[in-house]
Amino acid sequence: MTTLDIDDKQLLIADVEVGTETLLFRMQDGRKIEAPLWWYPNLFAASPEDRKKWQILPFGDAVGWEDLDEYISAKALIIGAAAPGAKPPAEAAE
């Protein structure tokens, strides 16, 4: 079994950018981690105004959109963990 060994310092988020198609975490160590927005259906369906209402959570390793009840950790983005049931827009339209 393989495990992902990540130093907690590597998980500290400095900033977040939510576009129309992507979610970007800017990490304190300078890295950028990006994922397709459709991985997180609550965010994908939210208005641009609601997407802007994020906050970095107290430990610095996750972001929350309280009004949307959406919380995403840096580790989830790093390992490519989409929300359960997330489907690409083309599949969702079928």
mmCIF file of C-alpha atoms in Angstrom:
data_model
loop_
_atom_site.group_PDB
_atom_site.id
_atom_site.type_symbol
_atom_site.label_atom_id
_atom_site.label_comp_id
_atom_site.label_asym_id
_atom_site.label_seq_id
_atom_site.Cartn_x
_atom_site.Cartn_y
_atom_site.Cartn_z
ATOM 1 C CA MET A 1 0.000 0.000 0.000
ATOM 2 C CA THR A 2 1.293 3.429 -0.922
ATOM 3 C CA THR A 3 0.709 6.385 1.345
ATOM 4 C CA LEU A 4 1.046 10.060 0.613
ATOM 5 C CA ASP A 5 3.450 11.612 3.085
ATOM 6 C CA ILE A 6 3.009 15.377 3.025
ATOM 7 C CA ASP A 7 4.561 17.796 5.474
ATOM 8 C CA ASP A 8 1.806 19.965 6.962
ATOM 9 C CA LYS A 9 3.788 23.070 5.969
ATOM 10 C CA GLN A 10 3.214 22.101 2.322
ATOM 11 C CA LEU A 11 -0.548 22.346 2.840
ATOM 12 C CA LEU A 12 -0.759 25.985 3.910
ATOM 13 C CA ILE A 13 -2.966 28.043 1.614
ATOM 14 C CA ALA A 14 -2.145 31.699 0.921
ATOM 15 C CA ASP A 15 -4.928 32.628 -1.497
ATOM 16 C CA VAL A 16 -7.779 31.189 -3.551
ATOM 17 C CA GLU A 17 -9.062 32.038 -7.001
ATOM 18 C CA VAL A 18 -12.368 30.670 -8.243
ATOM 19 C CA GLY A 19 -12.887 31.154 -11.962
ATOM 20 C CA THR A 20 -15.735 30.063 -14.190
ATOM 21 C CA GLU A 21 -14.011 26.752 -14.956
ATOM 22 C CA THR A 22 -11.233 26.276 -12.411
ATOM 23 C CA LEU A 23 -10.422 26.403 -8.717
ATOM 24 C CA LEU A 24 -6.893 27.563 -7.882
ATOM 25 C CA PHE A 25 -5.157 27.353 -4.519
ATOM 26 C CA ARG A 26 -2.023 29.487 -4.173
ATOM 27 C CA MET A 27 0.106 27.862 -1.522
ATOM 28 C CA GLN A 28 2.329 29.677 0.970
ATOM 29 C CA ASP A 29 5.395 27.920 -0.476
ATOM 30 C CA GLY A 30 4.702 29.430 -3.917
ATOM 31 C CA ARG A 31 3.032 26.460 -5.610
ATOM 32 C CA LYS A 32 -0.285 26.685 -7.405
ATOM 33 C CA ILE A 33 -2.727 23.789 -7.355
ATOM 34 C CA GLU A 34 -5.580 23.892 -9.838
ATOM 35 C CA ALA A 35 -8.610 21.672 -10.373
ATOM 36 C CA PRO A 36 -11.621 21.828 -12.668
ATOM 37 C CA LEU A 37 -14.521 23.570 -10.969
ATOM 38 C CA TRP A 38 -16.938 20.775 -11.937
ATOM 39 C CA TRP A 39 -15.126 18.572 -9.395
ATOM 40 C CA TYR A 40 -17.104 20.539 -6.803
ATOM 41 C CA PRO A 41 -20.748 20.697 -7.973
ATOM 42 C CA ASN A 42 -21.825 23.132 -5.218
ATOM 43 C CA LEU A 43 -19.225 25.654 -6.371
ATOM 44 C CA PHE A 44 -19.853 24.970 -10.049
ATOM 45 C CA ALA A 45 -23.570 25.732 -9.609
ATOM 46 C CA ALA A 46 -23.010 28.764 -7.356
ATOM 47 C CA SER A 47 -23.186 32.362 -8.491
ATOM 48 C CA PRO A 48 -19.923 34.260 -9.038
ATOM 49 C CA GLU A 49 -20.768 36.324 -5.953
ATOM 50 C CA ASP A 50 -21.176 33.219 -3.769
ATOM 51 C CA ARG A 51 -17.933 31.742 -5.121
ATOM 52 C CA LYS A 52 -16.087 34.816 -3.847
ATOM 53 C CA LYS A 53 -17.291 34.254 -0.261
ATOM 54 C CA TRP A 54 -14.532 31.859 0.760
ATOM 55 C CA GLN A 55 -12.330 31.837 3.811
ATOM 56 C CA ILE A 56 -9.174 29.981 4.688
ATOM 57 C CA LEU A 57 -9.988 27.801 7.678
ATOM 58 C CA PRO A 58 -8.100 28.180 10.998
ATOM 59 C CA PHE A 59 -5.362 25.580 10.403
ATOM 60 C CA GLY A 60 -4.637 27.129 6.992
ATOM 61 C CA ASP A 61 -4.927 23.866 5.069
ATOM 62 C CA ALA A 62 -8.517 24.111 3.823
ATOM 63 C CA VAL A 63 -10.969 26.612 2.397
ATOM 64 C CA GLY A 64 -14.639 26.950 3.238
ATOM 65 C CA TRP A 65 -17.673 28.488 1.590
ATOM 66 C CA GLU A 66 -19.959 28.524 4.604
ATOM 67 C CA ASP A 67 -23.047 29.734 2.708
ATOM 68 C CA LEU A 68 -22.632 26.821 0.262
ATOM 69 C CA ASP A 69 -21.645 24.258 2.925
ATOM 70 C CA GLU A 70 -18.545 23.467 0.828
ATOM 71 C CA TYR A 71 -15.143 22.779 2.368
ATOM 72 C CA ILE A 72 -12.080 21.729 0.359
ATOM 73 C CA SER A 73 -8.704 20.793 1.782
ATOM 74 C CA ALA A 74 -5.380 21.390 0.077
ATOM 75 C CA LYS A 75 -4.679 17.673 0.407
ATOM 76 C CA ALA A 76 -7.870 16.873 -1.546
ATOM 77 C CA LEU A 77 -6.697 19.084 -4.409
ATOM 78 C CA ILE A 78 -3.198 17.582 -4.326
ATOM 79 C CA ILE A 79 -4.467 13.999 -4.562
ATOM 80 C CA GLY A 80 -7.156 14.868 -7.119
ATOM 81 C CA ALA A 81 -10.162 14.047 -4.949
ATOM 82 C CA ALA A 82 -13.308 15.338 -6.618
ATOM 83 C CA ALA A 83 -16.542 15.574 -4.637
ATOM 84 C CA PRO A 84 -18.628 12.377 -4.622
ATOM 85 C CA GLY A 85 -20.866 12.247 -7.680
ATOM 86 C CA ALA A 86 -18.990 14.964 -9.593
ATOM 87 C CA LYS A 87 -19.364 14.564 -13.357
ATOM 88 C CA PRO A 88 -17.787 16.457 -16.249
ATOM 89 C CA PRO A 89 -20.272 18.954 -17.745
ATOM 90 C CA ALA A 90 -20.617 16.906 -20.950
ATOM 91 C CA GLU A 91 -21.588 13.781 -18.972
ATOM 92 C CA ALA A 92 -23.897 15.705 -16.656
ATOM 93 C CA ALA A 93 -25.833 17.041 -19.667
ATOM 94 C CA GLU A 94 -26.587 13.530 -20.961
#
